[in-house]
GROMACS .gro file of N, CA, C and O in nm:
model
  360
    1MET      N    1  17.318  -9.762   7.128
    1MET     CA    2  17.230  -9.646   7.087
    1MET      C    3  17.371  -9.547   7.111
    1MET      O    4  17.430  -9.517   7.205
    2ASN      N    5  17.417  -9.494   6.971
    2ASN     CA    6  17.477  -9.365   6.975
    2ASN      C    7  17.402  -9.221   6.984
    2ASN      O    8  17.288  -9.211   6.979
    3LYS      N    9  17.472  -9.127   6.946
    3LYS     CA   10  17.388  -8.981   6.959
    3LYS      C   11  17.279  -8.956   6.847
    3LYS      O   12  17.178  -8.896   6.874
    4THR      N   13  17.334  -8.988   6.719
    4THR     CA   14  17.293  -8.973   6.615
    4THR      C   15  17.126  -9.068   6.606
    4THR      O   16  17.061  -9.033   6.590
    5ASP      N   17  17.164  -9.193   6.671
    5ASP     CA   18  17.056  -9.289   6.680
    5ASP      C   19  16.961  -9.206   6.779
    5ASP      O   20  16.827  -9.198   6.780
    6LEU      N   21  16.983  -9.156   6.920
    6LEU     CA   22  16.919  -9.108   6.970
    6LEU      C   23  16.857  -8.978   6.926
    6LEU      O   24  16.697  -8.956   6.975
    7ILE      N   25  16.914  -8.840   6.841
    7ILE     CA   26  16.829  -8.775   6.781
    7ILE      C   27  16.756  -8.794   6.688
    7ILE      O   28  16.641  -8.762   6.688
    8ASN      N   29  16.756  -8.911   6.608
    8ASN     CA   30  16.667  -8.957   6.520
    8ASN      C   31  16.566  -8.994   6.617
    8ASN      O   32  16.408  -9.016   6.553
    9ASN      N   33  16.574  -9.088   6.698
    9ASN     CA   34  16.415  -9.176   6.771
    9ASN      C   35  16.381  -9.033   6.845
    9ASN      O   36  16.249  -9.037   6.823
   10ILE      N   37  16.448  -8.940   6.897
   10ILE     CA   38  16.309  -8.783   6.965
   10ILE      C   39  16.265  -8.751   6.862
   10ILE      O   40  16.156  -8.676   6.882
   11ALA      N   41  16.324  -8.710   6.751
   11ALA     CA   42  16.280  -8.640   6.668
   11ALA      C   43  16.142  -8.686   6.607
   11ALA      O   44  16.035  -8.658   6.601
   12GLU      N   45  16.159  -8.866   6.591
   12GLU     CA   46  16.044  -8.928   6.492
   12GLU      C   47  15.944  -8.917   6.609
   12GLU      O   48  15.841  -8.928   6.597
   13LYS      N   49  15.928  -8.932   6.803
   13LYS     CA   50  15.871  -8.947   6.882
   13LYS      C   51  15.822  -8.799   6.888
   13LYS      O   52  15.719  -8.827   6.960
   14SER      N   53  15.863  -8.727   6.903
   14SER     CA   54  15.828  -8.599   6.921
   14SER      C   55  15.750  -8.477   6.810
   14SER      O   56  15.729  -8.387   6.845
   15GLY      N   57  15.805  -8.562   6.701
   15GLY     CA   58  15.789  -8.456   6.573
   15GLY      C   59  15.847  -8.315   6.575
   15GLY      O   60  15.835  -8.247   6.478
   16MET      N   61  15.960  -8.304   6.647
   16MET     CA   62  16.036  -8.217   6.609
   16MET      C   63  16.135  -8.219   6.495
   16MET      O   64  16.180  -8.367   6.465
   17THR      N   65  16.190  -8.136   6.416
   17THR     CA   66  16.321  -8.150   6.340
   17THR      C   67  16.458  -8.207   6.410
   17THR      O   68  16.485  -8.203   6.530
   18LYS      N   69  16.520  -8.294   6.315
   18LYS     CA   70  16.622  -8.307   6.398
   18LYS      C   71  16.734  -8.254   6.442
   18LYS      O   72  16.841  -8.226   6.550
   19LYS      N   73  16.759  -8.136   6.360
   19LYS     CA   74  16.799  -8.026   6.393
   19LYS      C   75  16.762  -7.949   6.567
   19LYS      O   76  16.868  -7.909   6.604
   20ASP      N   77  16.635  -7.946   6.586
   20ASP     CA   78  16.596  -7.870   6.676
   20ASP      C   79  16.610  -7.989   6.780
   20ASP      O   80  16.699  -7.916   6.912
   21VAL      N   81  16.648  -8.108   6.776
   21VAL     CA   82  16.637  -8.175   6.875
   21VAL      C   83  16.812  -8.215   6.893
   21VAL      O   84  16.830  -8.173   7.061
   22GLU      N   85  16.874  -8.169   6.798
   22GLU     CA   86  17.012  -8.215   6.812
   22GLU      C   87  17.058  -8.059   6.954
   22GLU      O   88  17.170  -8.064   7.005
   23THR      N   89  16.996  -7.980   6.856
   23THR     CA   90  17.037  -7.818   6.932
   23THR      C   91  17.025  -7.871   7.123
   23THR      O   92  17.076  -7.813   7.172
   24VAL      N   93  16.908  -7.924   7.126
   24VAL     CA   94  16.841  -7.963   7.271
   24VAL      C   95  16.952  -8.011   7.307
   24VAL      O   96  16.999  -8.002   7.436
   25LEU      N   97  16.978  -8.171   7.272
   25LEU     CA   98  17.049  -8.222   7.313
   25LEU      C   99  17.153  -8.139   7.337
   25LEU      O  100  17.283  -8.165   7.453
   26ASN      N  101  17.246  -8.091   7.271
   26ASN     CA  102  17.359  -8.034   7.285
   26ASN      C  103  17.383  -7.924   7.417
   26ASN      O  104  17.477  -7.911   7.480
   27ASN      N  105  17.242  -7.802   7.431
   27ASN     CA  106  17.258  -7.772   7.511
   27ASN      C  107  17.241  -7.844   7.643
   27ASN      O  108  17.292  -7.806   7.728
   28PHE      N  109  17.110  -7.937   7.638
   28PHE     CA  110  17.152  -7.984   7.781
   28PHE      C  111  17.256  -8.070   7.802
   28PHE      O  112  17.311  -8.081   7.961
   29LEU      N  113  17.367  -8.169   7.746
   29LEU     CA  114  17.506  -8.182   7.794
   29LEU      C  115  17.596  -8.079   7.799
   29LEU      O  116  17.686  -8.072   7.927
   30GLY      N  117  17.584  -7.958   7.741
   30GLY     CA  118  17.669  -7.847   7.778
   30GLY      C  119  17.639  -7.792   7.882
   30GLY      O  120  17.735  -7.785   7.993
   31GLU      N  121  17.506  -7.785   7.964
   31GLU     CA  122  17.481  -7.716   8.123
   31GLU      C  123  17.497  -7.861   8.223
   31GLU      O  124  17.551  -7.806   8.341
   32VAL      N  125  17.489  -7.996   8.176
   32VAL     CA  126  17.502  -8.058   8.272
   32VAL      C  127  17.731  -8.055   8.240
   32VAL      O  128  17.717  -8.067   8.365
   33THR      N  129  17.776  -8.037   8.162
   33THR     CA  130  17.912  -8.057   8.190
   33THR      C  131  17.945  -7.897   8.251
   33THR      O  132  18.041  -7.910   8.360
   34GLU      N  133  17.885  -7.821   8.247
   34GLU     CA  134  17.926  -7.708   8.299
   34GLU      C  135  17.890  -7.706   8.452
   34GLU      O  136  18.010  -7.658   8.568
   35ALA      N  137  17.774  -7.738   8.509
   35ALA     CA  138  17.720  -7.760   8.639
   35ALA      C  139  17.829  -7.827   8.713
   35ALA      O  140  17.893  -7.847   8.802
   36LEU      N  141  17.859  -7.965   8.627
   36LEU     CA  142  17.973  -8.068   8.679
   36LEU      C  143  18.099  -7.968   8.707
   36LEU      O  144  18.192  -7.989   8.826
   37SER      N  145  18.132  -7.888   8.633
   37SER     CA  146  18.290  -7.811   8.608
   37SER      C  147  18.290  -7.733   8.735
   37SER      O  148  18.362  -7.734   8.770
   38THR      N  149  18.163  -7.720   8.802
   38THR     CA  150  18.155  -7.568   8.907
   38THR      C  151  18.128  -7.675   9.027
   38THR      O  152  18.143  -7.578   9.165
   39GLY      N  153  18.149  -7.744   9.035
   39GLY     CA  154  18.084  -7.858   9.179
   39GLY      C  155  17.976  -7.881   9.173
   39GLY      O  156  17.964  -7.947   9.307
   40ASP      N  157  17.837  -7.812   9.131
   40ASP     CA  158  17.731  -7.864   9.096
   40ASP      C  159  17.669  -8.018   9.078
   40ASP      O  160  17.769  -8.044   8.988
   41LYS      N  161  17.562  -8.063   9.128
   41LYS     CA  162  17.521  -8.183   9.068
   41LYS      C  163  17.386  -8.112   8.985
   41LYS      O  164  17.322  -8.035   9.014
   42VAL      N  165  17.370  -8.261   8.911
   42VAL     CA  166  17.240  -8.231   8.813
   42VAL      C  167  17.186  -8.327   8.882
   42VAL      O  168  17.193  -8.461   8.848
   43GLN      N  169  17.043  -8.312   8.951
   43GLN     CA  170  16.932  -8.428   8.933
   43GLN      C  171  16.818  -8.443   8.904
   43GLN      O  172  16.717  -8.323   8.899
   44LEU      N  173  16.784  -8.547   8.855
   44LEU     CA  174  16.713  -8.575   8.761
   44LEU      C  175  16.597  -8.671   8.823
   44LEU      O  176  16.635  -8.768   8.827
   45ILE      N  177  16.511  -8.622   8.876
   45ILE     CA  178  16.431  -8.728   8.958
   45ILE      C  179  16.369  -8.816   8.909
   45ILE      O  180  16.275  -8.841   8.801
   46GLY      N  181  16.361  -8.957   8.934
   46GLY     CA  182  16.352  -9.040   8.857
   46GLY      C  183  16.449  -9.120   8.765
   46GLY      O  184  16.465  -9.241   8.732
   47PHE      N  185  16.545  -9.031   8.714
   47PHE     CA  186  16.628  -9.065   8.614
   47PHE      C  187  16.730  -9.136   8.668
   47PHE      O  188  16.839  -9.185   8.657
   48GLY      N  189  16.798  -9.010   8.782
   48GLY     CA  190  16.904  -9.045   8.812
   48GLY      C  191  16.971  -8.895   8.821
   48GLY      O  192  16.934  -8.767   8.823
   49THR      N  193  17.115  -8.887   8.884
   49THR     CA  194  17.212  -8.787   8.951
   49THR      C  195  17.337  -8.771   8.867
   49THR      O  196  17.399  -8.843   8.872
   50PHE      N  197  17.371  -8.670   8.804
   50PHE     CA  198  17.485  -8.626   8.723
   50PHE      C  199  17.570  -8.576   8.850
   50PHE      O  200  17.555  -8.425   8.920
   51GLU      N  201  17.695  -8.638   8.915
   51GLU     CA  202  17.750  -8.542   9.012
   51GLU      C  203  17.919  -8.562   8.987
   51GLU      O  204  17.938  -8.632   8.900
   52THR      N  205  17.987  -8.518   9.079
   52THR     CA  206  18.157  -8.538   9.083
   52THR      C  207  18.161  -8.606   9.171
   52THR      O  208  18.162  -8.618   9.304
   53ARG      N  209  18.319  -8.698   9.178
   53ARG     CA  210  18.361  -8.783   9.300
   53ARG      C  211  18.521  -8.722   9.296
   53ARG      O  212  18.548  -8.738   9.197
   54LYS      N  213  18.542  -8.742   9.417
   54LYS     CA  214  18.709  -8.704   9.413
   54LYS      C  215  18.790  -8.855   9.430
   54LYS      O  216  18.728  -8.956   9.538
   55ARG      N  217  18.881  -8.874   9.386
   55ARG     CA  218  18.924  -9.000   9.331
   55ARG      C  219  19.076  -8.991   9.429
   55ARG      O  220  19.130  -8.895   9.409
   56SER      N  221  19.068  -9.011   9.550
   56SER     CA  222  19.202  -9.010   9.581
   56SER      C  223  19.353  -9.086   9.517
   56SER      O  224  19.362  -9.140   9.455
   57GLY      N  225  19.470  -8.990   9.574
   57GLY     CA  226  19.574  -9.075   9.487
   57GLY      C  227  19.628  -9.215   9.524
   57GLY      O  228  19.614  -9.210   9.638
   58ARG      N  229  19.684  -9.279   9.430
   58ARG     CA  230  19.758  -9.428   9.449
   58ARG      C  231  19.854  -9.420   9.399
   58ARG      O  232  19.904  -9.337   9.297
   59THR      N  233  19.937  -9.511   9.447
   59THR     CA  234  20.041  -9.589   9.357
   59THR      C  235  20.000  -9.670   9.291
   59THR      O  236  19.904  -9.749   9.355
   60GLY      N  237  20.055  -9.665   9.179
   60GLY     CA  238  20.030  -9.777   9.050
   60GLY      C  239  20.108  -9.824   8.979
   60GLY      O  240  20.220  -9.791   9.029
   61ARG      N  241  20.112  -9.872   8.905
   61ARG     CA  242  20.274  -9.972   8.837
   61ARG      C  243  20.213  -9.976   8.670
   61ARG      O  244  20.138  -9.967   8.589
   62ASN      N  245  20.334  -9.872   8.613
   62ASN     CA  246  20.365  -9.919   8.458
   62ASN      C  247  20.352 -10.037   8.413
   62ASN      O  248  20.464 -10.083   8.442
   63PRO      N  249  20.296 -10.091   8.306
   63PRO     CA  250  20.228 -10.214   8.280
   63PRO      C  251  20.378 -10.299   8.172
   63PRO      O  252  20.356 -10.400   8.183
   64GLN      N  253  20.405 -10.183   8.119
   64GLN     CA  254  20.486 -10.183   8.026
   64GLN      C  255  20.655 -10.258   8.094
   64GLN      O  256  20.700 -10.333   8.092
   65THR      N  257  20.724 -10.161   8.216
   65THR     CA  258  20.804 -10.131   8.307
   65THR      C  259  20.797 -10.202   8.433
   65THR      O  260  20.913 -10.282   8.457
   66GLY      N  261  20.696 -10.201   8.487
   66GLY     CA  262  20.652 -10.272   8.577
   66GLY      C  263  20.702 -10.150   8.709
   66GLY      O  264  20.694 -10.181   8.843
   67LYS      N  265  20.740 -10.058   8.676
   67LYS     CA  266  20.808  -9.931   8.806
   67LYS      C  267  20.676  -9.871   8.880
   67LYS      O  268  20.577  -9.868   8.818
   68GLU      N  269  20.736  -9.849   8.978
   68GLU     CA  270  20.578  -9.784   9.018
   68GLU      C  271  20.558  -9.618   8.995
   68GLU      O  272  20.659  -9.566   9.020
   69ILE      N  273  20.451  -9.602   8.976
   69ILE     CA  274  20.416  -9.457   8.988
   69ILE      C  275  20.329  -9.364   9.061
   69ILE      O  276  20.220  -9.476   9.087
   70ASN      N  277  20.330  -9.288   9.069
   70ASN     CA  278  20.255  -9.217   9.164
   70ASN      C  279  20.106  -9.160   9.072
   70ASN      O  280  20.120  -9.070   8.975
   71ILE      N  281  20.015  -9.200   9.106
   71ILE     CA  282  19.863  -9.132   9.066
   71ILE      C  283  19.837  -9.061   9.150
   71ILE      O  284  19.726  -9.087   9.262
   72PRO      N  285  19.799  -8.906   9.091
   72PRO     CA  286  19.741  -8.807   9.172
   72PRO      C  287  19.620  -8.819   9.171
   72PRO      O  288  19.529  -8.892   9.087
   73GLU      N  289  19.522  -8.713   9.304
   73GLU     CA  290  19.418  -8.755   9.330
   73GLU      C  291  19.358  -8.649   9.196
   73GLU      O  292  19.399  -8.572   9.156
   74SER      N  293  19.219  -8.663   9.189
   74SER     CA  294  19.130  -8.655   9.041
   74SER      C  295  19.003  -8.614   9.125
   74SER      O  296  19.001  -8.697   9.185
   75VAL      N  297  18.917  -8.525   9.052
   75VAL     CA  298  18.808  -8.536   9.052
   75VAL      C  299  18.717  -8.615   8.912
   75VAL      O  300  18.746  -8.545   8.830
   76VAL      N  301  18.623  -8.704   8.953
   76VAL     CA  302  18.628  -8.778   8.816
   76VAL      C  303  18.385  -8.739   8.843
   76VAL      O  304  18.355  -8.732   8.939
   77PRO      N  305  18.361  -8.767   8.693
   77PRO     CA  306  18.212  -8.759   8.696
   77PRO      C  307  18.151  -8.870   8.720
   77PRO      O  308  18.259  -8.978   8.699
   78ALA      N  309  18.041  -8.928   8.752
   78ALA     CA  310  17.997  -8.991   8.805
   78ALA      C  311  17.799  -8.984   8.783
   78ALA      O  312  17.795  -8.846   8.770
   79PHE      N  313  17.750  -9.141   8.798
   79PHE     CA  314  17.629  -9.094   8.722
   79PHE      C  315  17.575  -9.179   8.843
   79PHE      O  316  17.624  -9.333   8.832
   80LYS      N  317  17.458  -9.165   8.900
   80LYS     CA  318  17.402  -9.269   8.988
   80LYS      C  319  17.243  -9.262   8.951
   80LYS      O  320  17.158  -9.164   8.962
   81ALA      N  321  17.237  -9.372   8.913
   81ALA     CA  322  17.078  -9.425   8.844
   81ALA      C  323  16.966  -9.380   8.935
   81ALA      O  324  16.968  -9.430   9.071
   82GLY      N  325  16.829  -9.338   8.940
   82GLY     CA  326  16.762  -9.289   8.970
   82GLY      C  327  16.641  -9.457   8.989
   82GLY      O  328  16.648  -9.530   8.908
   83ASN      N  329  16.580  -9.430   9.110
   83ASN     CA  330  16.492  -9.569   9.123
   83ASN      C  331  16.406  -9.604   8.999
   83ASN      O  332  16.375  -9.741   8.943
   84LYS      N  333  16.323  -9.513   8.937
   84LYS     CA  334  16.261  -9.527   8.811
   84LYS      C  335  16.331  -9.582   8.677
   84LYS      O  336  16.267  -9.685   8.612
   85LEU      N  337  16.475  -9.543   8.680
   85LEU     CA  338  16.549  -9.607   8.573
   85LEU      C  339  16.549  -9.739   8.602
   85LEU      O  340  16.594  -9.817   8.547
   86LYS      N  341  16.649  -9.741   8.721
   86LYS     CA  342  16.670  -9.905   8.791
   86LYS      C  343  16.529  -9.970   8.793
   86LYS      O  344  16.566 -10.116   8.718
   87GLU      N  345  16.391  -9.941   8.821
   87GLU     CA  346  16.311 -10.051   8.758
   87GLU      C  347  16.278 -10.050   8.648
   87GLU      O  348  16.275 -10.181   8.612
   88ALA      N  349  16.299  -9.968   8.530
   88ALA     CA  350  16.242  -9.966   8.373
   88ALA      C  351  16.377 -10.087   8.364
   88ALA      O  352  16.344 -10.149   8.263
   89VAL      N  353  16.514 -10.099   8.398
   89VAL     CA  354  16.632 -10.191   8.339
   89VAL      C  355  16.581 -10.345   8.400
   89VAL      O  356  16.641 -10.402   8.310
   90LYS      N  357  16.510 -10.342   8.517
   90LYS     CA  358  16.535 -10.498   8.549
   90LYS      C  359  16.465 -10.604   8.465
   90LYS      O  360  16.363 -10.572   8.359
   0.00000   0.00000   0.00000
């Protein structure tokens, strides 16, 4: 399912227009992105938690040349599924 499919499904089930659903979805994604960029986490009880995790620096290899390269530490987004979501997927 892609974003368009999601918008269409929500609009059909909720009776809202596709444009309104798209606006709500875009605002939701923007708020999650903004929260993660400031180091906060977004917890939706039963669904899951969006958070950031620190990935430590490491040594890697260039697959074309085999030369060792240093990969710097970074902060990456992560999602941890909640219990209700886990149960629904079983």
